[in-house]
Amino acid sequence: MSLPQVMQTQATQHPQVEWFSGYAEALPLPDNSVDGVISVLTIHHFHNLAKAFQEMQRVCRDGAIVLLTFDIRFAQKIWLYDYFPFLWEDALRFLQLNDLMNLITANTKRNVEAIPFLLPHDLTDLFAAAAWRRPELYLLPEVRAGISSFPLADPHLVERGVTSLVAELNSGEWMKKYGEICSLTEIDLGYRFLCAEL
């Protein structure tokens, strides 16, 4: 089963939602056929960002193009990266936020605004840093499987991080090192909404 097919089987079905399989660089939609575009933590999977943004512009009438993305350079380097340093290293390869905004503008002729998304402590959508105050969730294989950096990483590095995290949670060492984070209700970990409007 392909990744899009797996994602569709995991999605909540709705009678007013129709699923299409395709590529961001060649959206299977007619010109000016949608009121707006929403892309949630996907652009790091695109093969050609410029072409993908051109496609978003092609299919969108006059509504907004909204992307949720992140730039790790705006993030606090929290405990997660001590156990899984490859998450930080991978994220540093992504475009800087200003470069990304300029690329969107160049390919859509839209004004782009960046809006910080402070992560609440109780998010139910468990993307990469979403469980920042709930370290035990990163021990669950099904949670790691839903975060693309984990399946793509060296399994030995993942296992090493999991083993270390288990040991320090069980010994209380994690709480000694990082317990102050538990008093926070939200945190800036580099996530940004980019809103591109005409």
PDB file of N, CA, C and O in Angstrom, residues 107-156:
ATOM      1  N   ASN A 107       6.090  32.490  -6.732  1.00  0.00           N
ATOM      2  CA  ASN A 107       5.350  31.528  -7.538  1.00  0.00           C
ATOM      3  C   ASN A 107       3.829  31.676  -7.474  1.00  0.00           C
ATOM      4  O   ASN A 107       3.117  30.980  -8.192  1.00  0.00           O
ATOM      5  N   THR A 108       3.353  32.588  -6.616  1.00  0.00           N
ATOM      6  CA  THR A 108       1.904  32.803  -6.523  1.00  0.00           C
ATOM      7  C   THR A 108       1.524  34.273  -6.706  1.00  0.00           C
ATOM      8  O   THR A 108       0.348  34.571  -6.867  1.00  0.00           O
ATOM      9  N   LYS A 109       2.520  35.160  -6.635  1.00  0.00           N
ATOM     10  CA  LYS A 109       2.271  36.612  -6.687  1.00  0.00           C
ATOM     11  C   LYS A 109       1.355  37.057  -5.550  1.00  0.00           C
ATOM     12  O   LYS A 109       0.575  37.991  -5.678  1.00  0.00           O
ATOM     13  N   ARG A 110       1.458  36.393  -4.423  1.00  0.00           N
ATOM     14  CA  ARG A 110       0.648  36.718  -3.250  1.00  0.00           C
ATOM     15  C   ARG A 110       1.519  37.295  -2.134  1.00  0.00           C
ATOM     16  O   ARG A 110       2.708  36.999  -2.060  1.00  0.00           O
ATOM     17  N   ASN A 111       0.887  38.072  -1.269  1.00  0.00           N
ATOM     18  CA  ASN A 111       1.548  38.545  -0.058  1.00  0.00           C
ATOM     19  C   ASN A 111       1.487  37.429   0.973  1.00  0.00           C
ATOM     20  O   ASN A 111       0.442  36.792   1.142  1.00  0.00           O
ATOM     21  N   VAL A 112       2.589  37.199   1.674  1.00  0.00           N
ATOM     22  CA  VAL A 112       2.666  36.095   2.625  1.00  0.00           C
ATOM     23  C   VAL A 112       2.941  36.640   4.023  1.00  0.00           C
ATOM     24  O   VAL A 112       3.854  37.439   4.226  1.00  0.00           O
ATOM     25  N   GLU A 113       2.129  36.202   4.965  1.00  0.00           N
ATOM     26  CA  GLU A 113       2.304  36.576   6.370  1.00  0.00           C
ATOM     27  C   GLU A 113       2.621  35.331   7.179  1.00  0.00           C
ATOM     28  O   GLU A 113       2.004  34.282   6.972  1.00  0.00           O
ATOM     29  N   ALA A 114       3.590  35.441   8.098  1.00  0.00           N
ATOM     30  CA  ALA A 114       3.932  34.329   8.988  1.00  0.00           C
ATOM     31  C   ALA A 114       3.306  34.577  10.356  1.00  0.00           C
ATOM     32  O   ALA A 114       3.465  35.653  10.933  1.00  0.00           O
ATOM     33  N   ILE A 115       2.603  33.572  10.850  1.00  0.00           N
ATOM     34  CA  ILE A 115       1.924  33.675  12.143  1.00  0.00           C
ATOM     35  C   ILE A 115       2.435  32.543  13.032  1.00  0.00           C
ATOM     36  O   ILE A 115       2.265  31.360  12.695  1.00  0.00           O
ATOM     37  N   PRO A 116       3.084  32.873  14.157  1.00  0.00           N
ATOM     38  CA  PRO A 116       3.577  31.810  15.042  1.00  0.00           C
ATOM     39  C   PRO A 116       2.438  30.932  15.562  1.00  0.00           C
ATOM     40  O   PRO A 116       1.351  31.425  15.875  1.00  0.00           O
ATOM     41  N   PHE A 117       2.682  29.635  15.612  1.00  0.00           N
ATOM     42  CA  PHE A 117       1.747  28.683  16.200  1.00  0.00           C
ATOM     43  C   PHE A 117       2.385  28.149  17.475  1.00  0.00           C
ATOM     44  O   PHE A 117       3.272  27.297  17.420  1.00  0.00           O
ATOM     45  N   LEU A 118       1.952  28.690  18.609  1.00  0.00           N
ATOM     46  CA  LEU A 118       2.447  28.203  19.888  1.00  0.00           C
ATOM     47  C   LEU A 118       1.737  26.887  20.190  1.00  0.00           C
ATOM     48  O   LEU A 118       0.506  26.838  20.232  1.00  0.00           O
ATOM     49  N   LEU A 119       2.515  25.835  20.381  1.00  0.00           N
ATOM     50  CA  LEU A 119       1.921  24.514  20.570  1.00  0.00           C
ATOM     51  C   LEU A 119       1.346  24.383  21.970  1.00  0.00           C
ATOM     52  O   LEU A 119       2.074  24.507  22.954  1.00  0.00           O
ATOM     53  N   PRO A 120       0.039  24.104  22.081  1.00  0.00           N
ATOM     54  CA  PRO A 120      -0.513  23.810  23.402  1.00  0.00           C
ATOM     55  C   PRO A 120      -0.006  22.457  23.898  1.00  0.00           C
ATOM     56  O   PRO A 120       0.471  21.638  23.113  1.00  0.00           O
ATOM     57  N   HIS A 121      -0.137  22.233  25.181  1.00  0.00           N
ATOM     58  CA  HIS A 121       0.433  21.017  25.776  1.00  0.00           C
ATOM     59  C   HIS A 121      -0.396  19.774  25.530  1.00  0.00           C
ATOM     60  O   HIS A 121       0.065  18.653  25.768  1.00  0.00           O
ATOM     61  N   ASP A 122      -1.616  19.950  25.009  1.00  0.00           N
ATOM     62  CA  ASP A 122      -2.525  18.811  24.911  1.00  0.00           C
ATOM     63  C   ASP A 122      -3.027  18.565  23.486  1.00  0.00           C
ATOM     64  O   ASP A 122      -4.153  18.120  23.279  1.00  0.00           O
ATOM     65  N   LEU A 123      -2.180  18.831  22.510  1.00  0.00           N
ATOM     66  CA  LEU A 123      -2.563  18.578  21.111  1.00  0.00           C
ATOM     67  C   LEU A 123      -2.923  17.109  20.903  1.00  0.00           C
ATOM     68  O   LEU A 123      -2.266  16.216  21.435  1.00  0.00           O
ATOM     69  N   THR A 124      -3.950  16.884  20.096  1.00  0.00           N
ATOM     70  CA  THR A 124      -4.311  15.496  19.779  1.00  0.00           C
ATOM     71  C   THR A 124      -3.654  15.033  18.488  1.00  0.00           C
ATOM     72  O   THR A 124      -3.471  13.828  18.292  1.00  0.00           O
ATOM     73  N   ASP A 125      -3.313  15.958  17.584  1.00  0.00           N
ATOM     74  CA  ASP A 125      -2.592  15.614  16.360  1.00  0.00           C
ATOM     75  C   ASP A 125      -1.119  15.521  16.726  1.00  0.00           C
ATOM     76  O   ASP A 125      -0.465  16.530  16.976  1.00  0.00           O
ATOM     77  N   LEU A 126      -0.592  14.324  16.770  1.00  0.00           N
ATOM     78  CA  LEU A 126       0.752  14.116  17.315  1.00  0.00           C
ATOM     79  C   LEU A 126       1.825  14.172  16.237  1.00  0.00           C
ATOM     80  O   LEU A 126       2.488  13.196  15.935  1.00  0.00           O
ATOM     81  N   PHE A 127       2.027  15.357  15.648  1.00  0.00           N
ATOM     82  CA  PHE A 127       3.145  15.564  14.739  1.00  0.00           C
ATOM     83  C   PHE A 127       4.419  15.723  15.564  1.00  0.00           C
ATOM     84  O   PHE A 127       4.397  15.643  16.800  1.00  0.00           O
ATOM     85  N   ALA A 128       5.539  15.953  14.916  1.00  0.00           N
ATOM     86  CA  ALA A 128       6.874  15.781  15.495  1.00  0.00           C
ATOM     87  C   ALA A 128       7.036  16.259  16.936  1.00  0.00           C
ATOM     88  O   ALA A 128       7.372  15.482  17.815  1.00  0.00           O
ATOM     89  N   ALA A 129       6.816  17.536  17.210  1.00  0.00           N
ATOM     90  CA  ALA A 129       7.070  18.050  18.558  1.00  0.00           C
ATOM     91  C   ALA A 129       5.787  18.253  19.357  1.00  0.00           C
ATOM     92  O   ALA A 129       5.812  18.860  20.425  1.00  0.00           O
ATOM     93  N   ALA A 130       4.666  17.735  18.876  1.00  0.00           N
ATOM     94  CA  ALA A 130       3.373  18.010  19.491  1.00  0.00           C
ATOM     95  C   ALA A 130       3.257  17.483  20.923  1.00  0.00           C
ATOM     96  O   ALA A 130       2.543  18.048  21.737  1.00  0.00           O
ATOM     97  N   ALA A 131       3.958  16.414  21.240  1.00  0.00           N
ATOM     98  CA  ALA A 131       3.872  15.841  22.587  1.00  0.00           C
ATOM     99  C   ALA A 131       5.022  16.337  23.467  1.00  0.00           C
ATOM    100  O   ALA A 131       5.525  15.609  24.313  1.00  0.00           O
ATOM    101  N   TRP A 132       5.399  17.583  23.288  1.00  0.00           N
ATOM    102  CA  TRP A 132       6.555  18.156  23.979  1.00  0.00           C
ATOM    103  C   TRP A 132       6.471  18.065  25.495  1.00  0.00           C
ATOM    104  O   TRP A 132       7.488  18.036  26.171  1.00  0.00           O
ATOM    105  N   ARG A 133       5.270  17.983  26.057  1.00  0.00           N
ATOM    106  CA  ARG A 133       5.112  17.868  27.511  1.00  0.00           C
ATOM    107  C   ARG A 133       4.690  16.465  27.933  1.00  0.00           C
ATOM    108  O   ARG A 133       4.449  16.210  29.110  1.00  0.00           O
ATOM    109  N   ARG A 134       4.646  15.537  26.973  1.00  0.00           N
ATOM    110  CA  ARG A 134       4.200  14.157  27.248  1.00  0.00           C
ATOM    111  C   ARG A 134       5.214  13.172  26.676  1.00  0.00           C
ATOM    112  O   ARG A 134       4.939  12.480  25.689  1.00  0.00           O
ATOM    113  N   PRO A 135       6.396  13.086  27.260  1.00  0.00           N
ATOM    114  CA  PRO A 135       7.473  12.270  26.678  1.00  0.00           C
ATOM    115  C   PRO A 135       7.125  10.807  26.505  1.00  0.00           C
ATOM    116  O   PRO A 135       7.622  10.143  25.588  1.00  0.00           O
ATOM    117  N   GLU A 136       6.239  10.298  27.342  1.00  0.00           N
ATOM    118  CA  GLU A 136       5.884   8.884  27.262  1.00  0.00           C
ATOM    119  C   GLU A 136       5.244   8.522  25.921  1.00  0.00           C
ATOM    120  O   GLU A 136       5.302   7.368  25.491  1.00  0.00           O
ATOM    121  N   LEU A 137       4.654   9.495  25.249  1.00  0.00           N
ATOM    122  CA  LEU A 137       4.012   9.205  23.968  1.00  0.00           C
ATOM    123  C   LEU A 137       5.024   8.817  22.890  1.00  0.00           C
ATOM    124  O   LEU A 137       4.697   8.059  21.977  1.00  0.00           O
ATOM    125  N   TYR A 138       6.246   9.316  23.000  1.00  0.00           N
ATOM    126  CA  TYR A 138       7.273   8.976  22.001  1.00  0.00           C
ATOM    127  C   TYR A 138       7.771   7.538  22.151  1.00  0.00           C
ATOM    128  O   TYR A 138       8.498   7.048  21.297  1.00  0.00           O
ATOM    129  N   LEU A 139       7.341   6.870  23.219  1.00  0.00           N
ATOM    130  CA  LEU A 139       7.697   5.464  23.400  1.00  0.00           C
ATOM    131  C   LEU A 139       6.764   4.555  22.601  1.00  0.00           C
ATOM    132  O   LEU A 139       7.078   3.381  22.398  1.00  0.00           O
ATOM    133  N   LEU A 140       5.639   5.093  22.138  1.00  0.00           N
ATOM    134  CA  LEU A 140       4.650   4.288  21.436  1.00  0.00           C
ATOM    135  C   LEU A 140       4.996   4.185  19.946  1.00  0.00           C
ATOM    136  O   LEU A 140       5.094   5.209  19.263  1.00  0.00           O
ATOM    137  N   PRO A 141       5.175   2.973  19.437  1.00  0.00           N
ATOM    138  CA  PRO A 141       5.514   2.808  18.016  1.00  0.00           C
ATOM    139  C   PRO A 141       4.509   3.468  17.078  1.00  0.00           C
ATOM    140  O   PRO A 141       4.881   4.029  16.052  1.00  0.00           O
ATOM    141  N   GLU A 142       3.218   3.426  17.445  1.00  0.00           N
ATOM    142  CA  GLU A 142       2.203   4.006  16.563  1.00  0.00           C
ATOM    143  C   GLU A 142       2.311   5.533  16.498  1.00  0.00           C
ATOM    144  O   GLU A 142       1.997   6.151  15.474  1.00  0.00           O
ATOM    145  N   VAL A 143       2.777   6.159  17.576  1.00  0.00           N
ATOM    146  CA  VAL A 143       2.987   7.610  17.560  1.00  0.00           C
ATOM    147  C   VAL A 143       4.199   7.929  16.687  1.00  0.00           C
ATOM    148  O   VAL A 143       4.149   8.809  15.822  1.00  0.00           O
ATOM    149  N   ARG A 144       5.292   7.195  16.885  1.00  0.00           N
ATOM    150  CA  ARG A 144       6.493   7.443  16.067  1.00  0.00           C
ATOM    151  C   ARG A 144       6.226   7.169  14.588  1.00  0.00           C
ATOM    152  O   ARG A 144       6.745   7.878  13.722  1.00  0.00           O
ATOM    153  N   ALA A 145       5.378   6.186  14.299  1.00  0.00           N
ATOM    154  CA  ALA A 145       5.079   5.855  12.901  1.00  0.00           C
ATOM    155  C   ALA A 145       4.354   6.993  12.193  1.00  0.00           C
ATOM    156  O   ALA A 145       4.432   7.119  10.977  1.00  0.00           O
ATOM    157  N   GLY A 146       3.653   7.831  12.954  1.00  0.00           N
ATOM    158  CA  GLY A 146       2.926   8.949  12.375  1.00  0.00           C
ATOM    159  C   GLY A 146       3.765  10.203  12.216  1.00  0.00           C
ATOM    160  O   GLY A 146       3.266  11.233  11.764  1.00  0.00           O
ATOM    161  N   ILE A 147       5.034  10.140  12.584  1.00  0.00           N
ATOM    162  CA  ILE A 147       5.966  11.269  12.472  1.00  0.00           C
ATOM    163  C   ILE A 147       7.024  10.845  11.462  1.00  0.00           C
ATOM    164  O   ILE A 147       7.853   9.987  11.741  1.00  0.00           O
ATOM    165  N   SER A 148       6.994  11.433  10.275  1.00  0.00           N
ATOM    166  CA  SER A 148       7.778  10.898   9.152  1.00  0.00           C
ATOM    167  C   SER A 148       9.271  10.787   9.432  1.00  0.00           C
ATOM    168  O   SER A 148       9.938   9.906   8.898  1.00  0.00           O
ATOM    169  N   SER A 149       9.815  11.635  10.284  1.00  0.00           N
ATOM    170  CA  SER A 149      11.259  11.568  10.564  1.00  0.00           C
ATOM    171  C   SER A 149      11.660  10.262  11.235  1.00  0.00           C
ATOM    172  O   SER A 149      12.783   9.802  11.059  1.00  0.00           O
ATOM    173  N   PHE A 150      10.776   9.660  12.003  1.00  0.00           N
ATOM    174  CA  PHE A 150      11.123   8.423  12.696  1.00  0.00           C
ATOM    175  C   PHE A 150      11.246   7.237  11.730  1.00  0.00           C
ATOM    176  O   PHE A 150      12.264   6.536  11.739  1.00  0.00           O
ATOM    177  N   PRO A 151      10.246   6.963  10.876  1.00  0.00           N
ATOM    178  CA  PRO A 151      10.405   5.832   9.953  1.00  0.00           C
ATOM    179  C   PRO A 151      11.571   6.010   8.974  1.00  0.00           C
ATOM    180  O   PRO A 151      12.127   5.021   8.490  1.00  0.00           O
ATOM    181  N   LEU A 152      11.941   7.257   8.690  1.00  0.00           N
ATOM    182  CA  LEU A 152      13.033   7.513   7.746  1.00  0.00           C
ATOM    183  C   LEU A 152      14.405   7.473   8.402  1.00  0.00           C
ATOM    184  O   LEU A 152      15.424   7.442   7.717  1.00  0.00           O
ATOM    185  N   ALA A 153      14.436   7.471   9.735  1.00  0.00           N
ATOM    186  CA  ALA A 153      15.714   7.520  10.459  1.00  0.00           C
ATOM    187  C   ALA A 153      16.336   6.130  10.581  1.00  0.00           C
ATOM    188  O   ALA A 153      15.673   5.099  10.392  1.00  0.00           O
ATOM    189  N   ASP A 154      17.610   6.104  10.924  1.00  0.00           N
ATOM    190  CA  ASP A 154      18.309   4.856  11.217  1.00  0.00           C
ATOM    191  C   ASP A 154      17.618   4.197  12.418  1.00  0.00           C
ATOM    192  O   ASP A 154      17.538   4.794  13.496  1.00  0.00           O
ATOM    193  N   PRO A 155      17.096   2.981  12.262  1.00  0.00           N
ATOM    194  CA  PRO A 155      16.374   2.326  13.367  1.00  0.00           C
ATOM    195  C   PRO A 155      17.203   2.193  14.641  1.00  0.00           C
ATOM    196  O   PRO A 155      16.648   2.220  15.743  1.00  0.00           O
ATOM    197  N   HIS A 156      18.515   2.056  14.496  1.00  0.00           N
ATOM    198  CA  HIS A 156      19.363   1.941  15.685  1.00  0.00           C
ATOM    199  C   HIS A 156      19.380   3.247  16.475  1.00  0.00           C
ATOM    200  O   HIS A 156      19.403   3.238  17.715  1.00  0.00           O
TER     201      HIS A 156
END
